[in-house]
Amino acid sequence: MKVSEKPCQCPDCLRFYREHDRLIRECPTLRQQQEINWAALQSFRTLSGRVLEDLQKQFNSISSNKTDDNLRSEKFDKKEQSITQVISDLENINAHLFSIEALMEKIFDVKVPDEIEDKFREFAGELAPDPLNIDRLRLNRLLHQTPDFPDK
Ligand SMILES: [Zn+2]
C-alpha cells in the first residue's frame, strides 16, 4: 500500500473513524441503523428549530426596540445584520433536513427477515470489532511500532 492510499490520520478524521465504528458496533442491524439515524435527524431538527425560533424572537425585539428608540445606532444595525444572516443559514439547514427526512422515510419503511439481520450483525463485527478486543489491541500496537504511525 502506497503512503498516499493510507487513510488520513488528522484528529478530525480519527474522531470520524471512531464514531463511524462505534455506530456500527452499537447499531449492528438494519433496524437499529434505521432507528439511530432517524433519532439523529430528529434531534438535529428539534435543536436547530428551537434555536431558530429563539433568534427570530430576538430579531423581532431588536427591530421593535430600534423603532421606539430614536437612536438608530450602528451597533444595532450590525447586530441585526448578523442575526439575519444566521437566521437565513439556519432556515436553509432546516429546509434541507426536512428534505432528508422525506427521503429517509422511504429507507425506513424497509424491513428485512431475521437471517438478513444476522448477516448485518456478522459484518458489523468484522467491520468494527470491539476496540478493546485483543485482536484490535494487538493491531493497534503493531501500527504504533511503524514510523508512519508515531506514538503520541
Ligand atoms: Zn483528515
PDB file of C-alpha atoms and ligand atoms in Angstrom:
ATOM      1  CA  MET A   1       0.000   0.000   0.000  1.00  0.00           C
ATOM      2  CA  LYS A   2       1.385   3.366  -1.010  1.00  0.00           C
ATOM      3  CA  VAL A   3       1.626   6.131   1.551  1.00  0.00           C
ATOM      4  CA  SER A   4      -0.933   8.260  -0.262  1.00  0.00           C
ATOM      5  CA  GLU A   5      -3.519   5.465  -0.004  1.00  0.00           C
ATOM      6  CA  LYS A   6      -3.350   5.409   3.763  1.00  0.00           C
ATOM      7  CA  PRO A   7      -6.435   6.897   5.405  1.00  0.00           C
ATOM      8  CA  CYS A   8      -5.878  10.394   6.748  1.00  0.00           C
ATOM      9  CA  GLN A   9      -4.754  10.428  10.382  1.00  0.00           C
ATOM     10  CA  CYS A  10      -5.616  14.007  11.351  1.00  0.00           C
ATOM     11  CA  PRO A  11      -7.570  14.403  14.638  1.00  0.00           C
ATOM     12  CA  ASP A  12     -10.857  15.123  12.816  1.00  0.00           C
ATOM     13  CA  CYS A  13     -10.588  12.024  10.666  1.00  0.00           C
ATOM     14  CA  LEU A  14      -9.537   9.875  13.614  1.00  0.00           C
ATOM     15  CA  ARG A  15     -12.590  11.080  15.514  1.00  0.00           C
ATOM     16  CA  PHE A  16     -14.719  10.293  12.494  1.00  0.00           C
ATOM     17  CA  TYR A  17     -13.347   6.725  12.191  1.00  0.00           C
ATOM     18  CA  ARG A  18     -14.004   6.190  15.895  1.00  0.00           C
ATOM     19  CA  GLU A  19     -17.575   7.465  15.659  1.00  0.00           C
ATOM     20  CA  HIS A  20     -18.187   5.511  12.462  1.00  0.00           C
ATOM     21  CA  ASP A  21     -17.025   2.267  14.050  1.00  0.00           C
ATOM     22  CA  ARG A  22     -18.881   2.952  17.257  1.00  0.00           C
ATOM     23  CA  LEU A  23     -22.169   3.409  15.368  1.00  0.00           C
ATOM     24  CA  ILE A  24     -21.644   0.138  13.523  1.00  0.00           C
ATOM     25  CA  ARG A  25     -20.765  -1.649  16.756  1.00  0.00           C
ATOM     26  CA  GLU A  26     -23.649  -0.247  18.778  1.00  0.00           C
ATOM     27  CA  CYS A  27     -26.244  -0.496  15.976  1.00  0.00           C
ATOM     28  CA  PRO A  28     -25.310  -3.661  14.117  1.00  0.00           C
ATOM     29  CA  THR A  29     -28.685  -4.360  12.441  1.00  0.00           C
ATOM     30  CA  LEU A  30     -30.669  -2.658   9.695  1.00  0.00           C
ATOM     31  CA  ARG A  31     -33.441  -1.934  12.201  1.00  0.00           C
ATOM     32  CA  GLN A  32     -31.008  -0.309  14.637  1.00  0.00           C
ATOM     33  CA  GLN A  33     -29.335   1.728  11.897  1.00  0.00           C
ATOM     34  CA  GLN A  34     -32.754   2.984  10.845  1.00  0.00           C
ATOM     35  CA  GLU A  35     -33.607   3.936  14.405  1.00  0.00           C
ATOM     36  CA  ILE A  36     -30.346   5.669  15.240  1.00  0.00           C
ATOM     37  CA  ASN A  37     -30.340   7.663  12.017  1.00  0.00           C
ATOM     38  CA  TRP A  38     -33.934   8.695  12.469  1.00  0.00           C
ATOM     39  CA  ALA A  39     -33.212   9.801  16.028  1.00  0.00           C
ATOM     40  CA  ALA A  40     -30.104  11.705  14.914  1.00  0.00           C
ATOM     41  CA  LEU A  41     -32.051  13.527  12.197  1.00  0.00           C
ATOM     42  CA  GLN A  42     -34.927  14.378  14.508  1.00  0.00           C
ATOM     43  CA  SER A  43     -32.692  15.598  17.306  1.00  0.00           C
ATOM     44  CA  PHE A  44     -30.861  17.813  14.801  1.00  0.00           C
ATOM     45  CA  ARG A  45     -34.194  19.249  13.610  1.00  0.00           C
ATOM     46  CA  THR A  46     -35.536  19.781  17.112  1.00  0.00           C
ATOM     47  CA  LEU A  47     -32.436  21.567  18.360  1.00  0.00           C
ATOM     48  CA  SER A  48     -31.798  23.817  15.366  1.00  0.00           C
ATOM     49  CA  GLY A  49     -35.505  24.575  15.068  1.00  0.00           C
ATOM     50  CA  ARG A  50     -35.576  25.705  18.683  1.00  0.00           C
ATOM     51  CA  VAL A  51     -32.530  27.954  18.227  1.00  0.00           C
ATOM     52  CA  LEU A  52     -34.043  29.419  15.066  1.00  0.00           C
ATOM     53  CA  GLU A  53     -37.255  30.228  16.920  1.00  0.00           C
ATOM     54  CA  ASP A  54     -35.292  31.981  19.637  1.00  0.00           C
ATOM     55  CA  LEU A  55     -33.250  34.005  17.141  1.00  0.00           C
ATOM     56  CA  GLN A  56     -36.406  35.112  15.375  1.00  0.00           C
ATOM     57  CA  LYS A  57     -37.783  36.341  18.702  1.00  0.00           C
ATOM     58  CA  GLN A  58     -34.520  38.120  19.423  1.00  0.00           C
ATOM     59  CA  PHE A  59     -34.572  39.673  15.974  1.00  0.00           C
ATOM     60  CA  ASN A  60     -38.116  40.941  16.443  1.00  0.00           C
ATOM     61  CA  SER A  61     -37.284  42.542  19.770  1.00  0.00           C
ATOM     62  CA  ILE A  62     -34.224  44.256  18.302  1.00  0.00           C
ATOM     63  CA  SER A  63     -36.298  45.569  15.407  1.00  0.00           C
ATOM     64  CA  SER A  64     -39.036  46.916  17.656  1.00  0.00           C
ATOM     65  CA  ASN A  65     -36.527  48.484  20.045  1.00  0.00           C
ATOM     66  CA  LYS A  66     -34.968  50.238  17.133  1.00  0.00           C
ATOM     67  CA  THR A  67     -38.177  51.940  16.035  1.00  0.00           C
ATOM     68  CA  ASP A  68     -39.009  53.019  19.604  1.00  0.00           C
ATOM     69  CA  ASP A  69     -35.539  54.311  20.010  1.00  0.00           C
ATOM     70  CA  ASN A  70     -34.656  57.384  18.063  1.00  0.00           C
ATOM     71  CA  LEU A  71     -31.045  56.388  18.442  1.00  0.00           C
ATOM     72  CA  ARG A  72     -30.610  54.234  15.426  1.00  0.00           C
ATOM     73  CA  SER A  73     -27.154  53.119  16.375  1.00  0.00           C
ATOM     74  CA  GLU A  74     -24.643  51.362  14.248  1.00  0.00           C
ATOM     75  CA  LYS A  75     -24.310  48.688  16.889  1.00  0.00           C
ATOM     76  CA  PHE A  76     -27.982  47.777  16.454  1.00  0.00           C
ATOM     77  CA  ASP A  77     -27.613  47.573  12.702  1.00  0.00           C
ATOM     78  CA  LYS A  78     -24.584  45.314  12.951  1.00  0.00           C
ATOM     79  CA  LYS A  79     -26.313  43.026  15.385  1.00  0.00           C
ATOM     80  CA  GLU A  80     -29.431  42.939  13.249  1.00  0.00           C
ATOM     81  CA  GLN A  81     -27.396  42.067  10.185  1.00  0.00           C
ATOM     82  CA  SER A  82     -25.542  39.214  11.797  1.00  0.00           C
ATOM     83  CA  ILE A  83     -28.736  37.749  13.256  1.00  0.00           C
ATOM     84  CA  THR A  84     -30.423  37.993   9.865  1.00  0.00           C
ATOM     85  CA  GLN A  85     -27.543  36.051   8.325  1.00  0.00           C
ATOM     86  CA  VAL A  86     -27.656  33.312  10.969  1.00  0.00           C
ATOM     87  CA  ILE A  87     -31.446  33.065  10.683  1.00  0.00           C
ATOM     88  CA  SER A  88     -31.220  32.571   6.954  1.00  0.00           C
ATOM     89  CA  ASP A  89     -28.454  29.946   7.343  1.00  0.00           C
ATOM     90  CA  LEU A  90     -30.495  28.022   9.904  1.00  0.00           C
ATOM     91  CA  GLU A  91     -33.610  28.251   7.749  1.00  0.00           C
ATOM     92  CA  ASN A  92     -31.620  26.667   4.935  1.00  0.00           C
ATOM     93  CA  ILE A  93     -30.404  23.892   7.199  1.00  0.00           C
ATOM     94  CA  ASN A  94     -33.944  23.201   8.375  1.00  0.00           C
ATOM     95  CA  ALA A  95     -35.237  23.090   4.813  1.00  0.00           C
ATOM     96  CA  HIS A  96     -32.544  20.575   3.889  1.00  0.00           C
ATOM     97  CA  LEU A  97     -33.205  18.486   6.974  1.00  0.00           C
ATOM     98  CA  PHE A  98     -36.856  18.423   6.007  1.00  0.00           C
ATOM     99  CA  SER A  99     -35.954  17.101   2.535  1.00  0.00           C
ATOM    100  CA  ILE A 100     -33.651  14.490   4.047  1.00  0.00           C
ATOM    101  CA  GLU A 101     -36.489  13.384   6.317  1.00  0.00           C
ATOM    102  CA  ALA A 102     -38.726  12.814   3.306  1.00  0.00           C
ATOM    103  CA  LEU A 103     -36.023  10.691   1.646  1.00  0.00           C
ATOM    104  CA  MET A 104     -35.255   8.783   4.823  1.00  0.00           C
ATOM    105  CA  GLU A 105     -38.878   7.799   5.311  1.00  0.00           C
ATOM    106  CA  LYS A 106     -38.563   5.619   2.214  1.00  0.00           C
ATOM    107  CA  ILE A 107     -35.451   3.910   3.572  1.00  0.00           C
ATOM    108  CA  PHE A 108     -37.070   3.368   6.927  1.00  0.00           C
ATOM    109  CA  ASP A 109     -40.125   1.561   5.573  1.00  0.00           C
ATOM    110  CA  VAL A 110     -37.940  -1.417   4.654  1.00  0.00           C
ATOM    111  CA  LYS A 111     -37.898  -4.448   6.914  1.00  0.00           C
ATOM    112  CA  VAL A 112     -35.701  -7.496   6.354  1.00  0.00           C
ATOM    113  CA  PRO A 113     -36.004 -11.095   7.628  1.00  0.00           C
ATOM    114  CA  ASP A 114     -34.080 -12.162  10.724  1.00  0.00           C
ATOM    115  CA  GLU A 115     -31.453 -14.082   8.763  1.00  0.00           C
ATOM    116  CA  ILE A 116     -30.534 -10.882   6.916  1.00  0.00           C
ATOM    117  CA  GLU A 117     -30.338  -9.029  10.216  1.00  0.00           C
ATOM    118  CA  ASP A 118     -27.922 -11.754  11.341  1.00  0.00           C
ATOM    119  CA  LYS A 119     -25.823 -11.038   8.282  1.00  0.00           C
ATOM    120  CA  PHE A 120     -25.781  -7.354   9.225  1.00  0.00           C
ATOM    121  CA  ARG A 121     -24.561  -8.344  12.698  1.00  0.00           C
ATOM    122  CA  GLU A 122     -21.901 -10.605  11.267  1.00  0.00           C
ATOM    123  CA  PHE A 123     -20.456  -7.906   9.015  1.00  0.00           C
ATOM    124  CA  ALA A 124     -20.699  -5.306  11.772  1.00  0.00           C
ATOM    125  CA  GLY A 125     -18.442  -7.498  13.895  1.00  0.00           C
ATOM    126  CA  GLU A 126     -15.926  -7.691  11.059  1.00  0.00           C
ATOM    127  CA  LEU A 127     -16.019  -4.015  10.114  1.00  0.00           C
ATOM    128  CA  ALA A 128     -15.958  -2.564  13.597  1.00  0.00           C
ATOM    129  CA  PRO A 129     -14.724  -5.019  16.189  1.00  0.00           C
ATOM    130  CA  ASP A 130     -14.761  -4.049  19.830  1.00  0.00           C
ATOM    131  CA  PRO A 131     -11.897  -1.546  20.217  1.00  0.00           C
ATOM    132  CA  LEU A 132     -10.905  -3.293  23.431  1.00  0.00           C
ATOM    133  CA  ASN A 133     -10.847  -6.782  21.984  1.00  0.00           C
ATOM    134  CA  ILE A 134      -7.485  -8.491  21.980  1.00  0.00           C
ATOM    135  CA  ASP A 135      -7.035  -8.601  18.185  1.00  0.00           C
ATOM    136  CA  ARG A 136      -7.747  -4.923  17.858  1.00  0.00           C
ATOM    137  CA  LEU A 137      -5.305  -4.066  20.636  1.00  0.00           C
ATOM    138  CA  ARG A 138      -2.619  -6.177  19.020  1.00  0.00           C
ATOM    139  CA  LEU A 139      -3.233  -4.430  15.701  1.00  0.00           C
ATOM    140  CA  ASN A 140      -3.005  -1.020  17.354  1.00  0.00           C
ATOM    141  CA  ARG A 141       0.310  -1.899  18.954  1.00  0.00           C
ATOM    142  CA  LEU A 142       1.588  -3.066  15.609  1.00  0.00           C
ATOM    143  CA  LEU A 143       0.595   0.193  13.949  1.00  0.00           C
ATOM    144  CA  HIS A 144       2.257   2.217  16.666  1.00  0.00           C
ATOM    145  CA  GLN A 145       5.565   0.498  16.064  1.00  0.00           C
ATOM    146  CA  THR A 146       5.806   1.636  12.451  1.00  0.00           C
ATOM    147  CA  PRO A 147       7.456   5.014  11.832  1.00  0.00           C
ATOM    148  CA  ASP A 148       4.389   6.130   9.824  1.00  0.00           C
ATOM    149  CA  PHE A 149       2.203   5.938  12.909  1.00  0.00           C
ATOM    150  CA  PRO A 150       4.262   7.598  15.614  1.00  0.00           C
ATOM    151  CA  ASP A 151       3.086   7.100  19.146  1.00  0.00           C
ATOM    152  CA  LYS A 152       1.673  10.312  20.542  1.00  0.00           C
TER     153      LYS A 152
HETATM  154 ZN    ZN B   1      -8.111  14.068   7.958  1.00  0.00          ZN
END
